[in-house]
XYZ file of C-alpha atoms in Angstrom:
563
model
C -41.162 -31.683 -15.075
C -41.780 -29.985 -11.538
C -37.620 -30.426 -10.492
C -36.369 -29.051 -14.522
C -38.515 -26.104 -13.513
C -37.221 -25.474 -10.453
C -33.368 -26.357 -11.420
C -34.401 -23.681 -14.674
C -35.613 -21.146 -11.841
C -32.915 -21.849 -9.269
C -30.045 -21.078 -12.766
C -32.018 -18.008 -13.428
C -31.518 -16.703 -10.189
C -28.361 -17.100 -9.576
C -28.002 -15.542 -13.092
C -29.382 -12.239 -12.547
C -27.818 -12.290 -8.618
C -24.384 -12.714 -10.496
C -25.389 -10.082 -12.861
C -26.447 -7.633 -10.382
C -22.908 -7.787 -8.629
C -21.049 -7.484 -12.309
C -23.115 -4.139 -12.871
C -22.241 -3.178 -9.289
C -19.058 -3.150 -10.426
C -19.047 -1.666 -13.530
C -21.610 0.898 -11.946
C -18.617 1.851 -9.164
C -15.890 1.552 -12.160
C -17.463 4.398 -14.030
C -18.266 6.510 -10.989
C -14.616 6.667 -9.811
C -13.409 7.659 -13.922
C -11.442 11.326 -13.796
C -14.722 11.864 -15.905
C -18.002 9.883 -14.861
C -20.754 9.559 -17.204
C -23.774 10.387 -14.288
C -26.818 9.197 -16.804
C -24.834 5.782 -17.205
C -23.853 5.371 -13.670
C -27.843 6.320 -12.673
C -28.881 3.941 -15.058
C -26.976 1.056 -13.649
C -27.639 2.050 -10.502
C -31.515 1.357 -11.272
C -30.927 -1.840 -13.234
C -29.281 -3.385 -10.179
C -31.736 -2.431 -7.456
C -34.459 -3.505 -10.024
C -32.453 -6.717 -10.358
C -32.260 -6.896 -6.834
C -35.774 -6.147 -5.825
C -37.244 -8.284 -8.410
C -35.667 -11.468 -7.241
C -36.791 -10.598 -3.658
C -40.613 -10.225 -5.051
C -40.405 -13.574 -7.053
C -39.000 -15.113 -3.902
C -42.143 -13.892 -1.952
C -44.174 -15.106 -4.848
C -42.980 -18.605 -4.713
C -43.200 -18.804 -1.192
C -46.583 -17.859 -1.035
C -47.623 -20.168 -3.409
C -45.123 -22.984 -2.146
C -46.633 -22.640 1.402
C -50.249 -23.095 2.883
C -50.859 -19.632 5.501
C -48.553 -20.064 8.505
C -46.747 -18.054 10.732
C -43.597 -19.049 9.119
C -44.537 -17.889 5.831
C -45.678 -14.765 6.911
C -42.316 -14.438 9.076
C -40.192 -14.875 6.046
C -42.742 -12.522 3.481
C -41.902 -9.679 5.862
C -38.505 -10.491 6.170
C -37.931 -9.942 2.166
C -40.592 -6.944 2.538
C -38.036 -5.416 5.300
C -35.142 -6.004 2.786
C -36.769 -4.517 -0.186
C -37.448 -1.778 2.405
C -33.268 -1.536 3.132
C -33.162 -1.344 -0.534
C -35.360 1.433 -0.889
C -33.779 3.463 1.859
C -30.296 3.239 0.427
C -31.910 4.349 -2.953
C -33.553 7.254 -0.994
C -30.274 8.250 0.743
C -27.670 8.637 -2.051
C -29.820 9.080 -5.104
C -32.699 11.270 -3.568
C -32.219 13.185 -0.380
C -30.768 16.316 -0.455
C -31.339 18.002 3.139
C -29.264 16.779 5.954
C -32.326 15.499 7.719
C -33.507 13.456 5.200
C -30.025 12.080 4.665
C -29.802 11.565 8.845
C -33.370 10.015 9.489
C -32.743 7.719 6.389
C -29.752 6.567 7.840
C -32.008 6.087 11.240
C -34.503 4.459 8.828
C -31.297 1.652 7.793
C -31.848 0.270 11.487
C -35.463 -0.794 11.855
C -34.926 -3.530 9.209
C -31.414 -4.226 10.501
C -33.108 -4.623 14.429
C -36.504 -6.539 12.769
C -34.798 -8.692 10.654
C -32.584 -10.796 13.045
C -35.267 -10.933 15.290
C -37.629 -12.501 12.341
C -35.308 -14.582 11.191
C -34.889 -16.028 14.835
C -38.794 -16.639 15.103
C -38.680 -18.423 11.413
C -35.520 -20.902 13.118
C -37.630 -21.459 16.157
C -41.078 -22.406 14.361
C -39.108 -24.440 12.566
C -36.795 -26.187 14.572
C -38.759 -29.537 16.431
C -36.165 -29.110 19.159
C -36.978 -25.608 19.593
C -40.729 -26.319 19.435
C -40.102 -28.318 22.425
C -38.396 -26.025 24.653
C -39.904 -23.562 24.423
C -43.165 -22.502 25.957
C -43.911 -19.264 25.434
C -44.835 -17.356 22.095
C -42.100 -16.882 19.622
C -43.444 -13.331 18.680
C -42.081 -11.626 22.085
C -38.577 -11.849 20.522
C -39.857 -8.469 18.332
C -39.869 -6.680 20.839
C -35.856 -6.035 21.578
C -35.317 -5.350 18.221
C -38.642 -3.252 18.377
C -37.312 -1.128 21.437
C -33.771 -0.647 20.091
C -35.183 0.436 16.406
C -37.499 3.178 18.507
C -34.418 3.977 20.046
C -32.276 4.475 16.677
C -35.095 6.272 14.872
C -35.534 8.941 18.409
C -32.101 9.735 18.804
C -32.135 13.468 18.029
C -34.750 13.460 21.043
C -32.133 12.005 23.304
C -28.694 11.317 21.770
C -28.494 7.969 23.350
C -27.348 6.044 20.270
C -25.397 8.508 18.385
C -23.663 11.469 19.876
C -22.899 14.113 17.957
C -19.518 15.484 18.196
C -19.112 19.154 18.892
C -18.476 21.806 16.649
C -20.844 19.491 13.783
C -23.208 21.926 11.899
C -24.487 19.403 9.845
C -24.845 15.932 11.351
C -25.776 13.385 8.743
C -24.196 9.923 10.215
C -20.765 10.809 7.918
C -18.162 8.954 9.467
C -16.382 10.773 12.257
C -18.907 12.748 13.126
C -20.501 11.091 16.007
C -19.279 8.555 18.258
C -21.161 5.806 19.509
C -23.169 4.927 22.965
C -23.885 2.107 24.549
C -27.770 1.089 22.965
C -25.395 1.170 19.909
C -23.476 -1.772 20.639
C -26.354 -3.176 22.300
C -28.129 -3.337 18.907
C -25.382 -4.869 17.240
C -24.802 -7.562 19.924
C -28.408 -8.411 19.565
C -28.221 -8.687 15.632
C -25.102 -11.333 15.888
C -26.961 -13.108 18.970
C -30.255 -13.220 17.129
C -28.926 -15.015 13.507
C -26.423 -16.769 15.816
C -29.254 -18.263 17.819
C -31.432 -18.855 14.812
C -27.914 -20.545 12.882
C -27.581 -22.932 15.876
C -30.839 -23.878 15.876
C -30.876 -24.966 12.074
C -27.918 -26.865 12.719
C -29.122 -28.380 15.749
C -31.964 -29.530 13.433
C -30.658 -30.229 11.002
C -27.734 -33.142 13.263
C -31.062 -34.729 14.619
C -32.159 -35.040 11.000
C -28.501 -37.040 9.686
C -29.246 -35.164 6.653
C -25.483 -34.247 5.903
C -26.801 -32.537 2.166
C -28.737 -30.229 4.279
C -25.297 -29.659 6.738
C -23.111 -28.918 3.723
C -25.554 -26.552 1.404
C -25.912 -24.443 4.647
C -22.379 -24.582 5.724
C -21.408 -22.883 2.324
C -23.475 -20.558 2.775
C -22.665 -19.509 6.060
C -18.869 -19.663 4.969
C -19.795 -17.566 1.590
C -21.408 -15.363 4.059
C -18.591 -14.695 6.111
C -16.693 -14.406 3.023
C -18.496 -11.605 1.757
C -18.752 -9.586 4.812
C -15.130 -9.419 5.746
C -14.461 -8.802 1.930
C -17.095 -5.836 2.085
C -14.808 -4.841 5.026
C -11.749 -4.885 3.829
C -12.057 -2.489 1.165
C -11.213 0.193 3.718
C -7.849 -1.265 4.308
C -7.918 -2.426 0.262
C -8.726 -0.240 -2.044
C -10.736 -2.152 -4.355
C -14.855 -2.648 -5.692
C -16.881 -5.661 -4.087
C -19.469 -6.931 -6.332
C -21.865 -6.872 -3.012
C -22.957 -4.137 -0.564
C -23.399 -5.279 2.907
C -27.277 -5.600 2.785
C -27.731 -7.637 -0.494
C -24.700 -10.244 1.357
C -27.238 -10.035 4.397
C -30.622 -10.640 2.226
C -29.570 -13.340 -0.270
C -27.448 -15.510 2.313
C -30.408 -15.371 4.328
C -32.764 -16.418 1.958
C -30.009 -19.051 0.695
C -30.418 -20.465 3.967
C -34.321 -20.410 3.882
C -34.595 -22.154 0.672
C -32.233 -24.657 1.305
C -35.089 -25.238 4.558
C -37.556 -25.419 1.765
C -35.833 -27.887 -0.370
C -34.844 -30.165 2.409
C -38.121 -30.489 3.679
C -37.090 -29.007 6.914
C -40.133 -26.358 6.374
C -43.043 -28.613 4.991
C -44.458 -26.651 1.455
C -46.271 -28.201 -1.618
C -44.652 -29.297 -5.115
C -45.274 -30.751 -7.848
C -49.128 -29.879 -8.053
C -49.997 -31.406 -11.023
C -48.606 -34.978 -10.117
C -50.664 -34.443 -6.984
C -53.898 -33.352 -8.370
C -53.400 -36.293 -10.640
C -53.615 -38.941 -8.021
C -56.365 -38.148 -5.996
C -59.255 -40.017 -6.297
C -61.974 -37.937 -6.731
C -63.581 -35.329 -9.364
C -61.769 -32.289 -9.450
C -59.913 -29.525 -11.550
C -58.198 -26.283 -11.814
C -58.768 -23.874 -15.008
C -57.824 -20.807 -15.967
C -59.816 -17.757 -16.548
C -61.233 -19.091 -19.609
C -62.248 -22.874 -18.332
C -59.341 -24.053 -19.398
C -58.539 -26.835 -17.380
C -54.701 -26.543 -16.298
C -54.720 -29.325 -13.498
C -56.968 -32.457 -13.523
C -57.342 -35.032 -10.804
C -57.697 -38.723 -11.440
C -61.030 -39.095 -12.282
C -62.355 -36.224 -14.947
C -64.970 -33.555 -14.766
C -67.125 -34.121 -17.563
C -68.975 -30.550 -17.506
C -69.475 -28.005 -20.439
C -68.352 -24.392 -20.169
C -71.738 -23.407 -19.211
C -71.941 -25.653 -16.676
C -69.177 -24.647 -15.151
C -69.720 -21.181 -15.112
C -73.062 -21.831 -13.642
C -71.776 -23.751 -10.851
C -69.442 -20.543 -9.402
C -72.699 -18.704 -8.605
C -74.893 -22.057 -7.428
C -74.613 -25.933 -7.454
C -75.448 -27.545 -10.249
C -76.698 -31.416 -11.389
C -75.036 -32.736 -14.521
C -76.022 -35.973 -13.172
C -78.194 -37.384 -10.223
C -77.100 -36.942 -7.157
C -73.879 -35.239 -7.791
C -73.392 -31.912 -7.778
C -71.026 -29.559 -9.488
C -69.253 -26.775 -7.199
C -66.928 -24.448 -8.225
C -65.175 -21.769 -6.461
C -62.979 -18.748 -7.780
C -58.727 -19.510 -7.239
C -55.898 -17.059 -7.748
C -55.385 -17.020 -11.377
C -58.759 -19.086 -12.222
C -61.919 -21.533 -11.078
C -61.768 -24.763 -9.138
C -63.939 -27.261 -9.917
C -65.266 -30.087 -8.076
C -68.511 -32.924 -7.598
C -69.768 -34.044 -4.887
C -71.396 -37.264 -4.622
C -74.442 -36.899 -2.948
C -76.279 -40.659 -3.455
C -75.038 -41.231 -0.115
C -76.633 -38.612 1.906
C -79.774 -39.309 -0.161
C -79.364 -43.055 0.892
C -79.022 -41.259 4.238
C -82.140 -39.407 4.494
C -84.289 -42.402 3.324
C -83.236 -44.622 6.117
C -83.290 -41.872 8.198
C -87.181 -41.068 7.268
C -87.629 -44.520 7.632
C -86.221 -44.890 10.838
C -88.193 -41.545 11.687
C -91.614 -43.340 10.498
C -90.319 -45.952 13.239
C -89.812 -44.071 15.676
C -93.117 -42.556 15.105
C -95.347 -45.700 15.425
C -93.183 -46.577 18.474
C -93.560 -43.372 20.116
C -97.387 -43.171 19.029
C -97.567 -46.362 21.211
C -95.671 -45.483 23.764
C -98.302 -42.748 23.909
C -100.910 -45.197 23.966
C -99.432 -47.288 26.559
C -98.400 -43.907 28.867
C -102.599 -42.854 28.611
C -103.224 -46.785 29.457
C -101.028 -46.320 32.568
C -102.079 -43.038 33.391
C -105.572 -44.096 33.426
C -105.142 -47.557 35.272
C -103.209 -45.407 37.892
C -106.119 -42.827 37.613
C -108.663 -45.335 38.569
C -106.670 -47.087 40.791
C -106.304 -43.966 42.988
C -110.225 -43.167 42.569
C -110.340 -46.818 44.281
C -108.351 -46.153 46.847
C -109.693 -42.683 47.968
C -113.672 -44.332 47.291
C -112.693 -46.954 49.496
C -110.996 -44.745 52.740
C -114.178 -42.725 51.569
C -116.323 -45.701 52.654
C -114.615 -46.765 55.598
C -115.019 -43.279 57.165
C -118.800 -43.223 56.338
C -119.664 -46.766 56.946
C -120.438 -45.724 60.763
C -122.965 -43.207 60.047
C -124.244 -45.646 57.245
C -124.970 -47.919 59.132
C -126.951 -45.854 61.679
C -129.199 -45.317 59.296
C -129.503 -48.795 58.190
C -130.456 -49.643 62.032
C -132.447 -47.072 62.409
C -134.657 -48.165 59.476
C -134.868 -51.374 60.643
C -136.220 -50.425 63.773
C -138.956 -48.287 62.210
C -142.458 -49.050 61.418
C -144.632 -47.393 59.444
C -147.764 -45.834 60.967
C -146.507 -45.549 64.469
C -146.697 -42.427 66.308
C -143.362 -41.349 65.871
C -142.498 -43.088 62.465
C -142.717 -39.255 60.771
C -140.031 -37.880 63.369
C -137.979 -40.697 62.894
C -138.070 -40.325 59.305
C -136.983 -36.598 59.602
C -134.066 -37.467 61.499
C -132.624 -40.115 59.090
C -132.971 -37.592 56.389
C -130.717 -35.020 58.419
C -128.399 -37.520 58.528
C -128.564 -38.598 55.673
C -128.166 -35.480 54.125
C -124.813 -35.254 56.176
C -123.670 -38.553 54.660
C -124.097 -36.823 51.110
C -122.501 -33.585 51.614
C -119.750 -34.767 53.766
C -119.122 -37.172 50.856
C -118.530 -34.392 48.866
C -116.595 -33.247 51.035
C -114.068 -35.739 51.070
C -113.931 -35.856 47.586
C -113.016 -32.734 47.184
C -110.372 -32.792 49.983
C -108.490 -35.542 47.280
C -107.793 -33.173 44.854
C -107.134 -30.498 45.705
C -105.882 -29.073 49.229
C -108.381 -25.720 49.590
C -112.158 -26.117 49.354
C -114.513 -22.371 48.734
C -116.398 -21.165 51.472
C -119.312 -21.853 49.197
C -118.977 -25.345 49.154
C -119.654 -25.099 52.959
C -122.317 -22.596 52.683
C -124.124 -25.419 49.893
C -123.339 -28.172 52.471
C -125.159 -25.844 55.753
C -127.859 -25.208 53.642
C -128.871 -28.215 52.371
C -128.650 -29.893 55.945
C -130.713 -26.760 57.153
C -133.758 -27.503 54.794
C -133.776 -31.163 56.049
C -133.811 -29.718 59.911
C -137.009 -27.895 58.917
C -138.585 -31.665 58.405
C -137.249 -32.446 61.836
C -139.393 -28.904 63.658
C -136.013 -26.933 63.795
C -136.642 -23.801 61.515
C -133.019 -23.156 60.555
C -131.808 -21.119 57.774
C -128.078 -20.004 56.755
C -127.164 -16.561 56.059
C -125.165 -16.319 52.666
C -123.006 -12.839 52.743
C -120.647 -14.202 55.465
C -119.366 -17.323 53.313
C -119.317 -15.472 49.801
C -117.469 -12.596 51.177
C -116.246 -12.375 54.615
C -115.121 -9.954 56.937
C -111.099 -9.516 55.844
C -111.677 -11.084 52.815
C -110.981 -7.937 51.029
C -113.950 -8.621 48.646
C -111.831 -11.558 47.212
C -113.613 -15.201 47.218
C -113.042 -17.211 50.666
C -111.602 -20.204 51.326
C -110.379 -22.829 53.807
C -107.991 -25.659 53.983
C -110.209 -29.077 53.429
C -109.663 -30.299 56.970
C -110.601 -27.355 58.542
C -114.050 -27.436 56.434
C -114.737 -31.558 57.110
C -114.138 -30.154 60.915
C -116.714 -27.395 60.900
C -119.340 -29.652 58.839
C -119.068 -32.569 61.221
C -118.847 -30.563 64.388
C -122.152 -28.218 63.375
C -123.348 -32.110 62.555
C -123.303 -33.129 66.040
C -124.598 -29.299 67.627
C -127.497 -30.221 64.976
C -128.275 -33.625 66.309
C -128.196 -32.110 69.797
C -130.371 -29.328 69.564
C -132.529 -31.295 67.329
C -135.972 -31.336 69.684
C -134.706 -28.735 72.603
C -134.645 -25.655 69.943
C -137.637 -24.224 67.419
C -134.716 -22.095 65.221
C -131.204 -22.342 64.424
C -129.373 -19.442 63.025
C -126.095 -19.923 61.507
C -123.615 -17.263 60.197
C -120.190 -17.035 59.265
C -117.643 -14.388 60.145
C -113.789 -13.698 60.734
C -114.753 -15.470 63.964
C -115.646 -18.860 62.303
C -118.807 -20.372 62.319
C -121.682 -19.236 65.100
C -124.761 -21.128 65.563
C -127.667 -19.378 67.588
C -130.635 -21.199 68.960
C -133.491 -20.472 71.032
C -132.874 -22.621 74.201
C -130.911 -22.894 76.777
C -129.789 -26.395 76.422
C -125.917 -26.569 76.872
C -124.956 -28.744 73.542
C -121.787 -31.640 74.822
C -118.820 -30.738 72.423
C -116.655 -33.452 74.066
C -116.738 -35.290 70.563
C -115.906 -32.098 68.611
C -112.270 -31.437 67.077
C -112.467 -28.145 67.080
C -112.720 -25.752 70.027
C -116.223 -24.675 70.666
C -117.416 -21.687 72.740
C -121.095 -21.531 73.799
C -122.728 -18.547 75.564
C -126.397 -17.819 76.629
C -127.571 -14.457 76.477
C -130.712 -13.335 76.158
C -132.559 -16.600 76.133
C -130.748 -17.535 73.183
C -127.865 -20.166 73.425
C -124.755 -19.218 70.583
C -122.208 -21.697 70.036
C -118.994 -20.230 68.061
C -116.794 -22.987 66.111
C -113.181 -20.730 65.274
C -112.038 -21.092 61.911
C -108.866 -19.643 62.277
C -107.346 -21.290 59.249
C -109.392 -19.580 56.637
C -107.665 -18.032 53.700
C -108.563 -15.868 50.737
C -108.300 -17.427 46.980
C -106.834 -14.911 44.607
C-alpha cells in the first residue's frame, strides 16, 4: 500500500512538472503572436509558477514528515524555500516591477539563492556522505559563508561597482544585457556555484561506489545527464531561435531535488515509511487518531479506551485498568495514544519499602551497637584517666595513711596532727578535681582555683594559720577586660600544688596567710620571716620580706580570658 502511494505520488509529479513546461510553452507561443492575448499569457504565466511552487511545498511537506529533525532536513527545507524564493523574484521582475531599481535590485535579489543554494546543497552531500563524515573535522555550516560574502557583494554593488560595472553613457541600468560588463567577484561567484554542486556531485558518487548500489549510480547519472541536457538547451536558444519548455532555475531546482529524492529512496539519507506496517508491529499499546478519536494507526496490541477516556488522558493520566495508565499527547493532524504498564514499578516500590524496612532495623542496630561502643570506649577511657588519676595521688595517699597509723588518740599533739591530715587531705580532693577536669577539656576557670584555695584555706584555720582568699582577683582580673578568667589546666595543677607545699611550710612559722590573685599570678603573704624552700616547685617562685611580712609570688603567665 505504502510503495502504490508513493509510485501514485512520484506519476503525479512528474505529471504536473511535464505540464508546467507544456504551458511554458504555449505561454511563450502566444506572447511572441503579431497579436498576444496579455490576460491569457498572464494567466498561464500564474498557472505555471503555481504549478511550480506547489510541487516545491509538497516536496517540503513530505520531507518533513519523511524525516525525524536533522540538520539535513532542515538543509534541504531551505533549499526549496530559497527556490520558491527564485521563483518569486522572477515573478516580481517581469510581471511587477516597474522602476528601474526595482527591476536592478531584483535582479541583485536572483543571486542570494543562486550563492546559498550551492553552498546548501554541498552541506546536505557532506552530512550525508560517510566518507565525508570522516574527513572532515570541522562544521559543515562554515561553507555559508562564501556564498554569504559573495551574495552581500551582489546585492551592494551600486555601493561599490565591484560585480557589475556599469557602462558609460547608461541612464538607466537595470542588468539588460550589454549594459554592464563584468568584474572579477563575478566570475568568482560563478566558479564557486560549479565548485560547490561539483563537490557535493562527487561526493554522492563517491558514496554511492562504496555502497555497489549501481540503481542508485544510474537514477543519478540520468539526472545529471538530463541536467546538462537542459542547461545547454536553455543556452542554445540564443544561437537557435526556438521555446524551451524550462527556464534555467526550474532545470536547477527539480534536478536538484531529483537527486535528493533519489538519496531518499535509496536509503542513502535514512527517513521513515511505511508507518502503518510499523506501528503495526510493535509490541506494545499504542495508537494514532485523528481529530475526532478516530484511530488511523494501531500498534500490535490494541487500546481498549472509550472516547472519554481518551480525551481525558490529553489533559492527565488516566487508569482504565490497574496499574496501567493511559497517556495521550496532541500530534500534527491528531492525538497519540499510549499505556504504560506500571505493575512493575509498583512491584518496585514494594521491594524497595521492604528493603527500606531492612535497612531500617539494620541501621537501628547499628545504632545500638555504635552507643554500645561508644560507651564501652567511654568507660574505658574514664578507666584509664581514674587509674593515671590514682597513680599520681597514691603518694600523698599514702602519707596520710602513715600518718594515721602513727597517731594516737589523746596524746598531746593528736589535735595538730589531725589538722594537718585534713589540709592534706583537702589537697588530695581538690587536686582530684583538678585532674579531672584537665581530661576534658584543655582550659579550667579561674574559679575553679579560687574554690580549690578556699577550701584548703578553711582547713589551715584548723591547723592555727588564719588564711583567707580574696575573690575579685580570680573572678575578674586585672586585663581581663571584665570577661571571665581562665588558665590552661597545667598551669592551674602547678599553682595548686606549688601553694600546697608554701602551705605545708609555713604551716606552724606563720599566724595568717593572705592570698590574692593578679596579672602577676598568684601572691601569698604571711606574717614571718621564714624563707619557704621552693626547690620542689615547677613553677618559678619569687619571695620578698618587707615589712615583717614574707610574700611569695607564683607567675601565671599563661592565663587567658574565656569569651
Amino acid at each position: 500500500m505504502e510503495a502504490k502511494r508513493q509510485n501514485r505520488n512520484t506519476l503525479l509529479f512528474v505529471g504536473f512538472f511535464l505540464l508546467a513546461g507544456i504551458l511554458h510553452v504555449v505561454e511563450n507561443h502566444c506572447h511572441n503572436l503579431p497579436s498576444p492575448d496579455y490576460s491569457a499569457v498572464t494567466i498561464l504565466f500564474l498557472v505555471t509558477f503555481m504549478i511550480y511552487t506547489a510541487l516545491l511545498i509538497f516536496w517540503i511537506q513530505s520531507v518533513r514528515i519523511r524525516f525525524l529533525p536533522s540538520r539535513e532536513r532542515s538543509y534541504m527545507i531551505w533549499i526549496m524555500l530559497l527556490m520558491i524564493l527564485y521563483l518569486c523574484l522572477r515573478v516580481f521582475r517581469y510581471r511587477i516591477a516597474s522602476s528601474a531599481a526595482a527591476l536592478r535590485l531584483s535582479w541583485y535579489a536572483y543571486y542570494v539563492p543562486l550563492m546559498l543554494v550551492p553552498a546548501l546543497f554541498l552541506m546536505v552531500c557532506f552530512r550525508i556522505s560517510s566518507t565525508g563524515l570522516k574527513s572532515v573535522k570541522w562544521d559543515e555550516r562554515l561553507l555559508l559563508f562564501p556564498g554569504g560574502i559573495l551574495a552581500l557583494l551582489i546585492l551592494t554593488n551600486d555601493v561599490h561597482h565591484l560585480v557589475f560595472l556599469p557602462k558609460p553613457g547608461i541612464d538607466s541600468f537595470i542588468g539588460s544585457m550589454g549594459t554592464y560588463t563584468y568584474r572579477l567577484p563575478f566570475y568568482l561567484a560563478y566558479a564557486w556555484m560549479i565548485l560547490a554542486i561539483s563537490g557535493g556531485m562527487f561526493l554522492l558518487f563517491r558514496t554511492y561506489g562504496n555502497r555497489k548500489n549501481k540503481k542508485t549510480i544510474v537514477a543519478v547519472s540520468v539526472v545529471v545527464l538530463l541536467w546538462v541536457f537542459l542547461i545547454s538547451l536553455h543556452t542554445l536558444k540564443h544561437i537557435v531561435e526556438f521555446i524551451p519548455p524550462y527556464e534555467s532555475p526550474e532545470i536547477h531546482i527539480f534536478c536538484m531535488l531529483a537527486i535528493f529524492e533519489i538519496c531518499i529512496r535509496s536509503g542513502i539519507i535514512p527517513h521513515n515509511e511505511n508507518y502503518a506496517g510499523f506501528l503495526a508491529e510493535l509490541p506494545m499499546p499504542l495508537m494514532i487518531t485523528d481529530r475526532a478519536y478516530c484511530p488511523v494507526y494501531r500498534a500490535k496490541e490494541g487500546i481498549g479506551a472509550g472516547r472519554e477516556e481518551l480525551s481525558a488522558s490529553l489533559a492527565a493520566p488516566v487508569y482504565p485498568e490497574p496499574d496501567r495508565k493511559l497517556c495521550g499527547r496532541q500530534i500534527h493532524g491528531g492525538y497519540a495514544f499510549w499505556i504504560e504498564d506500571e505493575s512493575g514499578i509498583r512491584n518496585a516500590n514494594r521491594n524497595l519499602q521492604e528493603a527500606n524496612e531492612l535497612l531500617e532495623s539494620e541501621n537501628t542496630l547499628v545504632e545500638y551497637e555504635n552507643r554500645q561502643k561508644e560507651q564501652s570506649a567511654y568507660l574505658r577511657s574514664r578507666h584509664r584517666i581514674y587509674h593515671e588519676i590514682a597513680e599520681i595521688m597514691y603518694p600523698y595517699q599514702k602519707r596520710i595513711a602513715e600518718q594515721l597509723n602513727e597517731m594516737r588518740p589523746g596524746t598531746k599533739d593528736f589535735r595538730d596532727r589531725i589538722a594537718g591530715i585534713s589540709v592534706l587531705n583537702a589537697y588530695v580532693k581538690r587536686k582530684t578535681n583538678l585532674l579531672l577536669m584537665a581530661s576534658e577539656k584543655e582550659m579550667i576557670p579561674t574559679q575553679e582555683i579560687f574554690a580549690a584555695l578556699s577550701e584548703s584555706c578553711r582547713y589551715l584555720s584548723y591547723a592555727g594559720v588564719r588564711a583567707s582568699v580574696e575573690e575579685e582577683g580570680f573572678l575578674r582580673p586585672e586585663g581581663s577586660d571584665g570577661q571571665e578568667s581562665a588558665m590552661t589546666a597545667n598551669l592551674a595543677i602547678a599553682l595548686y600544688d606549688a601553694f600546697e607545699m608554701l602551705a605545708e611550710q609555713l604551716t606552724g612559722r606563720a599566724s595568717f596567710l593572705m592570698i590574692s590573685y593578679s596579672k602577676e599570678g598568684l601572691r601569698l603573704a604571711a606574717d614571718t620571716d621564714f624563707v619557704p624552700d621552693v626547690t620542689g616547685i615547677a613553677l618559678p617562685v619569687r619571695t620578698e620580706y618587707i615589712d615583717d611580712i614574707q610574700y611569695v609570688t607564683i607567675p601565671a603567665e599563661e592565663r587567658r580570658c574565656l569569651v
